Amino acid sequence: MKGPAPGGRRRILADLTPLRISVDYRRLWVGNTVSWTGQAMTALAVSLQVYDITHSSFSVGLVGLFSLVPLVVFGLYGGAIADTMDRRKLGLYSATGSCALSVALAVAALAGYHRVWLLYAVVALQAMCGALNSPARTSMIPRLLPPEHLPAANALNSMTSTAGSLIGPMLGGVVVGLWGYQTAYLIDAVAFSAALYAMWRLPAMLPDAPEGERRKRASVVDGLRFLAGRPNLRMTFFTDMCAMVLAYPRALYPAVALLWYGGDARTTGLLVAAPAVGALLGGVFSGWLGRVHRHGLAIVLAVCVWGLAIAVFGLTRNLWLGLFFLALAGCADTVSMVFRGTMLQVAAPDEMRGRLQGVFIVVVAGGPRLGDFVAGSTADLASPAVAITGGGTACVVAVLLLALKWRKFLQYDARKPTA
């Protein structure tokens, strides 16, 4: 009797098949992993340098604002551009721009030119390059891999972003402390060479559309109009907004650390890290995701787990139990993200993938910021416990109501994708 086929073995750890079967995807993943870590290192170094210059937390907070606005604007427009030109070239040009900006930061630091306006300007331009690069890079992945391997690829991508967000700041702090800001910026510039090499080795990636369509002016409106008529794809954004806007307690971590746990900045750091650790574990143990075909149902369940975990976190007063539920929420977010990303890549036609990825960037970037405002306002009006537990409960209720209204989303089958 023959044993089970390799593809049929039950997996627990992350499925590395996409890295084995596609050399182009492997280069892209490795390059993105290295460059993401470098970008996270630079983000911390910029914040430290702004504070060193101004001694103002408000000035450090402005770094986020200067990155958010171009990320939202150029996220939408960058997705439209990715649907009208060679995505490989767009990815290559934007990555080159990011690399050059890191070099500019290093040169300014080496020359002793410490001006906060320069840091703000570079941060804004880096966000613009990132917003142009991400839709191009993400919309290329379905051209490099068969549809059945996209969930595994998206799980690997989630590990890249999460690991980079954890490792990059730690390395950045060490590097700045030992060798200064210029070294961190130079390391980031060198790290971008991996992404540039991966993009350079790719074949041409023209959108799968008639040449006349590609020559049209990039239109964000066309993408939004397309999305308006695709309820399953719309639901992927609605469910994520429920989680990020209603049940995202990040802004309350400092108050929670002090009031609930009697802690300090180190306790706040643990609270911030817990969801990221959970998200990373969700990616590491993502082998089972490839066996799930009901992606809509999986997204609804994952977002409900997120909401419930946040709600229970709001009821806990034991630090380690609270960290566990935050990690559980982060793990659920990875599951949701994998299936949401896969649906956008499979159910949308190639000529619309860039624009939908642009919308995805805006939701991912803007949702948590709105969530910070909602959580902070509710906590001021009531209490942190009401904001967190009420927000988690509201997330679950909202997602279930959406699922009841668009029941076909629960029936979505990846083997017969419909937008």
Coordinates of C-alpha atoms in Angstrom, one line a residue:
M1 CA 0.0 0.0 0.0
K2 CA 1.3 3.4 -0.9
G3 CA 1.7 6.0 1.8
P4 CA 0.1 9.4 1.7
A5 CA 1.2 11.8 -1.0
P6 CA 3.5 14.6 0.3
G7 CA 0.8 17.2 -0.5
G8 CA -1.7 15.3 1.6
R9 CA 0.3 15.1 4.8
R10 CA -1.2 17.0 7.6
R11 CA 0.9 20.0 8.3
I12 CA 1.3 21.9 11.5
L13 CA 4.2 24.2 10.8
A14 CA 4.2 26.8 8.0
D15 CA 4.0 25.4 4.5
L16 CA 7.3 26.2 2.7
T17 CA 6.1 24.8 -0.6
P18 CA 5.9 28.3 -2.2
L19 CA 9.6 28.9 -1.5
R20 CA 10.5 25.5 -3.0
I21 CA 8.5 25.6 -6.2
S22 CA 9.1 29.2 -7.3
V23 CA 12.6 30.7 -7.5
D24 CA 11.2 34.1 -8.2
Y25 CA 8.9 34.0 -5.2
R26 CA 11.7 32.8 -3.0
R27 CA 13.9 35.8 -4.0
L28 CA 11.0 38.2 -3.5
W29 CA 10.3 36.7 0.0
V30 CA 13.9 36.8 1.1
G31 CA 14.4 40.3 -0.2
N32 CA 11.2 41.5 1.4
T33 CA 12.2 39.9 4.7
V34 CA 15.6 41.6 4.8
S35 CA 14.3 45.0 3.7
W36 CA 11.3 44.9 6.1
T37 CA 13.7 44.5 9.0
G38 CA 15.9 47.3 7.8
Q39 CA 12.9 49.6 7.4
A40 CA 11.7 48.8 10.9
M41 CA 15.2 49.6 12.1
T42 CA 15.2 53.0 10.3
A43 CA 11.7 53.8 11.7
L44 CA 13.0 53.5 15.3
A45 CA 16.2 55.4 14.5
V46 CA 14.2 58.3 13.0
S47 CA 12.0 58.5 16.1
L48 CA 15.0 58.4 18.4
Q49 CA 16.8 61.1 16.3
V50 CA 13.7 63.4 16.3
Y51 CA 13.5 63.1 20.1
D52 CA 17.2 63.8 20.3
I53 CA 16.8 67.0 18.3
T54 CA 13.5 68.3 19.8
H55 CA 13.2 66.6 23.2
S56 CA 9.4 66.5 22.4
S57 CA 7.1 63.5 22.4
F58 CA 4.7 65.5 20.3
S59 CA 7.4 65.9 17.6
V60 CA 8.0 62.2 17.6
G61 CA 4.2 61.6 17.2
L62 CA 4.3 63.8 14.1
V63 CA 6.5 61.2 12.5
G64 CA 3.4 58.9 12.3
L65 CA 1.3 61.7 10.8
F66 CA 3.9 62.5 8.1
S67 CA 4.0 58.8 7.1
L68 CA 0.2 58.2 7.3
V69 CA -1.0 60.9 4.8
P70 CA 1.2 59.8 1.9
L71 CA 0.6 56.2 2.7
V72 CA -3.2 56.6 2.3
V73 CA -3.0 58.9 -0.7
F74 CA -0.4 57.0 -2.6
G75 CA -1.7 53.7 -1.5
L76 CA -4.8 54.2 -3.6
Y77 CA -3.0 55.9 -6.5
G78 CA -0.2 53.4 -6.4
G79 CA -2.6 50.5 -6.7
A80 CA -4.1 52.2 -9.8
I81 CA -0.6 52.7 -11.3
A82 CA 0.2 49.0 -10.7
D83 CA -2.8 48.1 -12.9
T84 CA -1.5 50.2 -15.9
M85 CA 2.2 49.5 -16.1
D86 CA 4.8 46.8 -15.7
R87 CA 4.6 45.9 -12.0
R88 CA 8.2 44.8 -11.9
K89 CA 9.3 48.2 -13.0
L90 CA 7.1 50.0 -10.5
G91 CA 8.4 47.8 -7.7
L92 CA 12.0 48.3 -8.9
Y93 CA 11.7 52.1 -9.1
S94 CA 9.9 52.5 -5.8
A95 CA 12.4 50.2 -4.0
T96 CA 15.3 52.2 -5.5
G97 CA 13.7 55.4 -4.2
S98 CA 13.4 53.9 -0.7
C99 CA 17.1 52.8 -0.8
A100 CA 18.2 56.3 -1.9
L101 CA 16.2 57.9 0.9
S102 CA 18.0 55.7 3.5
V103 CA 21.3 56.7 1.9
A104 CA 20.2 60.4 2.2
L105 CA 19.5 59.9 5.9
A106 CA 22.9 58.3 6.5
V107 CA 24.7 61.1 4.6
A108 CA 22.9 63.8 6.6
A109 CA 23.8 62.1 9.9
L110 CA 27.4 61.6 8.9
A111 CA 27.6 65.3 7.9
G112 CA 26.2 66.3 11.2
Y113 CA 23.1 67.9 9.5
H114 CA 20.5 67.3 12.2
R115 CA 17.3 69.0 11.1
V116 CA 13.9 67.7 12.0
W117 CA 12.2 69.0 8.9
L118 CA 14.6 66.8 6.8
L119 CA 13.6 63.7 8.8
Y120 CA 9.9 64.5 8.3
A121 CA 10.4 65.0 4.6
V122 CA 12.3 61.7 4.2
V123 CA 9.7 59.8 6.2
A124 CA 6.9 61.2 4.0
L125 CA 8.8 60.3 0.8
Q126 CA 9.6 56.8 2.2
A127 CA 5.9 56.3 2.9
M128 CA 5.1 57.3 -0.7
C129 CA 7.6 54.8 -2.1
G130 CA 6.3 52.1 0.2
A131 CA 2.7 52.8 -0.9
L132 CA 3.7 52.5 -4.6
N133 CA 5.8 49.4 -3.9
S134 CA 3.4 47.3 -1.9
P135 CA 0.5 47.0 -4.4
A136 CA 2.9 46.2 -7.2
R137 CA 4.7 43.5 -5.2
T138 CA 1.6 41.9 -3.7
S139 CA -0.3 41.8 -7.0
M140 CA 2.7 40.0 -8.6
I141 CA 2.5 37.0 -6.2
P142 CA -0.5 35.3 -8.0
R143 CA 1.5 35.4 -11.2
L144 CA 4.3 33.5 -9.5
L145 CA 2.4 30.8 -7.7
P146 CA -0.6 28.5 -8.4
P147 CA -3.8 29.6 -6.5
E148 CA -3.7 26.6 -4.1
H149 CA -0.4 27.8 -2.7
L150 CA -1.4 31.4 -2.1
P151 CA -2.6 30.9 1.5
A152 CA 0.8 29.4 2.4
A153 CA 2.5 32.3 0.6
N154 CA 0.4 34.9 2.5
A155 CA 1.2 33.1 5.8
L156 CA 4.9 33.4 4.9
N157 CA 4.4 37.1 4.1
S158 CA 2.8 37.7 7.5
M159 CA 5.8 36.1 9.2
T160 CA 8.0 38.5 7.3
S161 CA 6.1 41.6 8.4
T162 CA 5.7 40.5 12.0
A163 CA 9.2 39.2 12.5
G164 CA 10.6 42.4 10.9
S165 CA 8.4 44.6 13.2
L166 CA 9.8 42.7 16.2
I167 CA 13.4 42.3 15.3
G168 CA 14.0 45.6 13.4
P169 CA 13.4 47.9 16.4
M170 CA 15.5 45.8 18.7
L171 CA 18.4 45.8 16.2
G172 CA 17.8 49.5 15.6
G173 CA 18.1 50.3 19.3
V174 CA 21.3 48.3 19.6
V175 CA 22.9 49.7 16.5
V176 CA 22.0 53.4 17.3
G177 CA 23.3 52.9 20.8
L178 CA 26.6 51.5 19.7
W179 CA 27.4 53.1 16.4
G180 CA 25.0 56.0 15.8
Y181 CA 22.1 56.9 13.5
Q182 CA 24.1 56.8 10.4
T183 CA 25.0 53.1 10.8
A184 CA 21.3 52.1 11.2
Y185 CA 20.5 54.1 8.0
L186 CA 23.4 52.5 6.1
I187 CA 22.3 49.0 7.1
D188 CA 18.8 49.8 5.9
A189 CA 20.2 50.9 2.5
V190 CA 22.2 47.7 2.2
A191 CA 19.2 45.7 3.2
F192 CA 17.2 47.2 0.4
S193 CA 19.7 45.7 -2.1
A194 CA 18.1 42.3 -1.4
A195 CA 14.7 43.6 -2.5
L196 CA 16.2 45.4 -5.5
Y197 CA 18.0 42.2 -6.6
A198 CA 14.7 40.2 -6.3
M199 CA 12.8 42.7 -8.3
W200 CA 15.5 42.9 -11.0
R201 CA 15.5 39.2 -11.5
L202 CA 11.8 39.0 -12.1
P203 CA 10.3 38.7 -15.6
A204 CA 8.1 41.6 -16.9
M205 CA 4.8 41.7 -15.0
L206 CA 2.4 43.6 -17.2
P207 CA -1.3 43.5 -16.0
D208 CA -3.4 40.9 -17.7
A209 CA -5.5 43.5 -19.7
P210 CA -5.7 44.7 -23.3
E211 CA -3.0 47.1 -24.3
G212 CA -5.5 49.8 -24.8
E213 CA -6.8 49.4 -21.2
R214 CA -3.2 49.6 -19.9
R215 CA -2.6 52.9 -21.7
K216 CA -5.5 54.6 -20.0
R217 CA -4.8 57.0 -17.2
A218 CA -4.6 55.2 -13.8
S219 CA -8.0 55.5 -12.2
V220 CA -8.7 55.0 -8.5
V221 CA -12.4 55.5 -9.2
D222 CA -12.5 52.4 -11.5
G223 CA -11.2 50.3 -8.6
L224 CA -13.7 51.6 -6.1
R225 CA -16.5 51.1 -8.6
F226 CA -15.4 47.5 -9.2
L227 CA -15.3 46.9 -5.5
A228 CA -18.8 48.3 -5.0
G229 CA -20.2 45.5 -7.1
R230 CA -18.3 42.7 -5.4
P231 CA -19.9 41.8 -2.0
N232 CA -17.4 39.1 -1.1
L233 CA -14.4 41.4 -1.6
R234 CA -16.1 44.2 0.2
M235 CA -16.7 42.0 3.2
T236 CA -13.0 41.3 3.5
F237 CA -12.5 45.1 4.2
F238 CA -15.6 45.4 6.4
T239 CA -14.6 42.6 8.7
D240 CA -11.1 44.0 9.1
M241 CA -12.5 47.5 9.9
C242 CA -14.7 45.9 12.6
A243 CA -11.6 44.5 14.3
M244 CA -9.3 47.5 13.9
V245 CA -11.8 50.3 14.6
L246 CA -14.0 48.8 17.3
A247 CA -11.5 46.5 19.1
Y248 CA -8.0 47.8 18.8
P249 CA -6.8 48.8 22.4
R250 CA -3.2 49.8 21.5
A251 CA -3.7 53.4 22.6
L252 CA -4.8 52.2 26.1
Y253 CA -1.7 50.0 26.8
P254 CA 0.1 52.7 28.9
A255 CA -2.9 53.3 31.1
V256 CA -3.7 49.6 31.4
A257 CA -0.1 48.8 32.4
L258 CA -0.2 51.4 35.2
L259 CA -3.8 51.1 36.4
W260 CA -4.4 47.3 36.1
Y261 CA -1.0 45.8 36.6
G262 CA 0.9 48.5 38.5
G263 CA 3.6 48.4 35.9
D264 CA 5.8 50.8 34.0
A265 CA 7.1 51.2 30.5
R266 CA 8.4 47.7 30.5
T267 CA 4.9 46.4 31.1
T268 CA 3.6 48.5 28.3
G269 CA 6.3 47.0 26.0
L270 CA 5.0 43.5 26.9
L271 CA 1.5 44.5 26.0
V272 CA 2.6 45.9 22.7
A273 CA 4.7 42.8 21.9
A274 CA 2.1 40.2 22.9
P275 CA -0.1 40.5 19.7
A276 CA 2.9 40.5 17.5
V277 CA 4.3 37.4 19.1
G278 CA 0.8 35.7 18.7
A279 CA 0.8 36.8 15.0
L280 CA 4.2 35.4 14.5
L281 CA 3.2 32.1 16.1
G282 CA 0.1 32.1 13.9
G283 CA 2.4 32.3 10.9
V284 CA 4.8 29.6 12.2
F285 CA 2.0 27.2 12.8
S286 CA 0.0 28.0 9.6
G287 CA 0.4 24.7 7.8
W288 CA -3.3 23.8 8.3
L289 CA -4.5 26.9 6.5
G290 CA -4.0 25.4 3.1
R291 CA -6.6 22.8 3.8
V292 CA -9.3 25.4 4.5
H293 CA -11.5 26.2 1.5
R294 CA -14.3 28.2 3.1
H295 CA -12.3 31.4 3.4
G296 CA -15.3 33.7 4.1
L297 CA -16.4 31.5 7.1
A298 CA -12.8 31.4 8.3
I299 CA -12.5 35.2 8.2
V300 CA -15.7 35.7 10.2
L301 CA -14.6 33.1 12.8
A302 CA -11.1 34.6 13.1
V303 CA -12.4 38.1 13.6
C304 CA -14.9 36.8 16.2
V305 CA -12.0 35.2 18.0
W306 CA -10.1 38.5 17.9
G307 CA -13.0 40.4 19.4
L308 CA -13.7 37.8 22.1
A309 CA -10.0 37.7 23.0
I310 CA -9.9 41.5 23.3
A311 CA -13.1 41.5 25.3
V312 CA -11.7 38.9 27.8
F313 CA -8.5 40.8 28.0
G314 CA -10.5 43.8 29.2
L315 CA -11.8 41.7 32.1
T316 CA -8.5 40.3 33.2
R317 CA -6.3 41.8 36.0
N318 CA -3.6 39.2 35.8
L319 CA -0.7 40.3 33.5
W320 CA 0.2 36.9 32.1
L321 CA -3.4 36.0 31.4
G322 CA -3.8 39.3 29.7
L323 CA -0.7 38.7 27.6
F324 CA -2.1 35.3 26.6
F325 CA -5.4 36.8 25.3
L326 CA -3.6 39.5 23.4
A327 CA -1.4 36.9 21.8
L328 CA -4.5 34.9 20.9
A329 CA -5.9 37.9 19.3
G330 CA -2.7 38.4 17.3
C331 CA -2.8 34.8 16.1
A332 CA -6.5 35.2 15.0
D333 CA -5.5 38.3 13.1
T334 CA -2.9 36.4 11.1
V335 CA -5.5 33.8 10.1
S336 CA -7.9 36.6 9.0
M337 CA -5.2 38.4 7.1
V338 CA -4.1 35.3 5.3
F339 CA -7.5 34.5 4.0
R340 CA -8.4 38.1 3.3
G341 CA -5.2 38.5 1.2
T342 CA -5.9 35.3 -0.6
M343 CA -9.4 36.3 -1.6
L344 CA -8.2 39.6 -3.0
Q345 CA -5.6 37.8 -5.0
V346 CA -7.8 35.0 -6.4
A347 CA -11.3 36.4 -6.7
A348 CA -10.2 39.7 -8.3
P349 CA -9.1 39.8 -12.0
D350 CA -5.4 40.6 -12.6
E351 CA -6.1 44.0 -14.0
M352 CA -7.8 45.1 -10.7
R353 CA -5.4 43.5 -8.2
G354 CA -3.2 46.5 -7.8
R355 CA -6.1 48.9 -7.0
L356 CA -7.6 46.4 -4.5
Q357 CA -4.2 46.1 -2.8
G358 CA -4.1 49.9 -2.7
V359 CA -7.5 49.9 -0.8
F360 CA -6.1 47.2 1.4
I361 CA -3.1 49.4 2.3
V362 CA -5.5 52.3 3.2
V363 CA -7.6 50.0 5.4
V364 CA -4.6 48.5 7.2
A365 CA -3.0 51.9 7.7
G366 CA -6.1 53.9 8.6
G367 CA -8.1 51.3 10.6
P368 CA -5.7 51.1 13.6
R369 CA -5.4 54.9 13.7
L370 CA -9.2 55.2 13.9
G371 CA -9.2 52.4 16.5
D372 CA -6.7 54.5 18.6
F373 CA -9.2 57.4 18.5
V374 CA -12.2 55.3 19.3
A375 CA -10.5 53.5 22.2
G376 CA -9.0 56.6 23.6
S377 CA -12.3 58.6 23.4
T378 CA -14.3 55.8 25.0
A379 CA -11.8 55.3 27.8
D380 CA -11.9 59.0 28.6
L381 CA -15.8 59.0 28.6
A382 CA -16.1 55.8 30.6
S383 CA -13.0 53.7 31.5
P384 CA -10.4 51.6 29.8
A385 CA -12.3 48.4 30.8
V386 CA -15.4 49.6 29.1
A387 CA -13.5 50.7 26.0
I388 CA -11.7 47.3 25.7
T389 CA -14.4 44.9 26.7
G390 CA -17.1 46.9 25.0
G391 CA -15.1 47.3 21.9
G392 CA -14.3 43.5 21.6
T393 CA -18.0 42.7 22.1
A394 CA -19.1 45.3 19.6
C395 CA -16.6 43.8 17.1
V396 CA -18.2 40.4 17.4
V397 CA -21.7 41.7 17.1
A398 CA -20.9 43.8 14.1
V399 CA -19.2 41.0 12.3
L400 CA -22.1 38.6 12.9
L401 CA -24.6 41.2 11.7
L402 CA -22.6 41.6 8.5
A403 CA -22.4 37.9 8.0
L404 CA -26.2 37.6 8.4
K405 CA -26.7 40.3 5.8
W406 CA -24.2 38.9 3.3
R407 CA -24.6 35.1 3.9
K408 CA -23.0 34.2 0.6
F409 CA -19.7 35.4 2.1
L410 CA -19.9 32.4 4.5
Q411 CA -20.3 30.1 1.5
Y412 CA -17.3 31.4 -0.4
D413 CA -15.2 28.5 -1.6
A414 CA -11.7 29.0 -2.7
R415 CA -12.1 26.2 -5.2
K416 CA -14.8 28.2 -7.0
P417 CA -13.9 31.8 -6.2
T418 CA -16.5 34.5 -6.8
A419 CA -16.0 38.2 -6.1

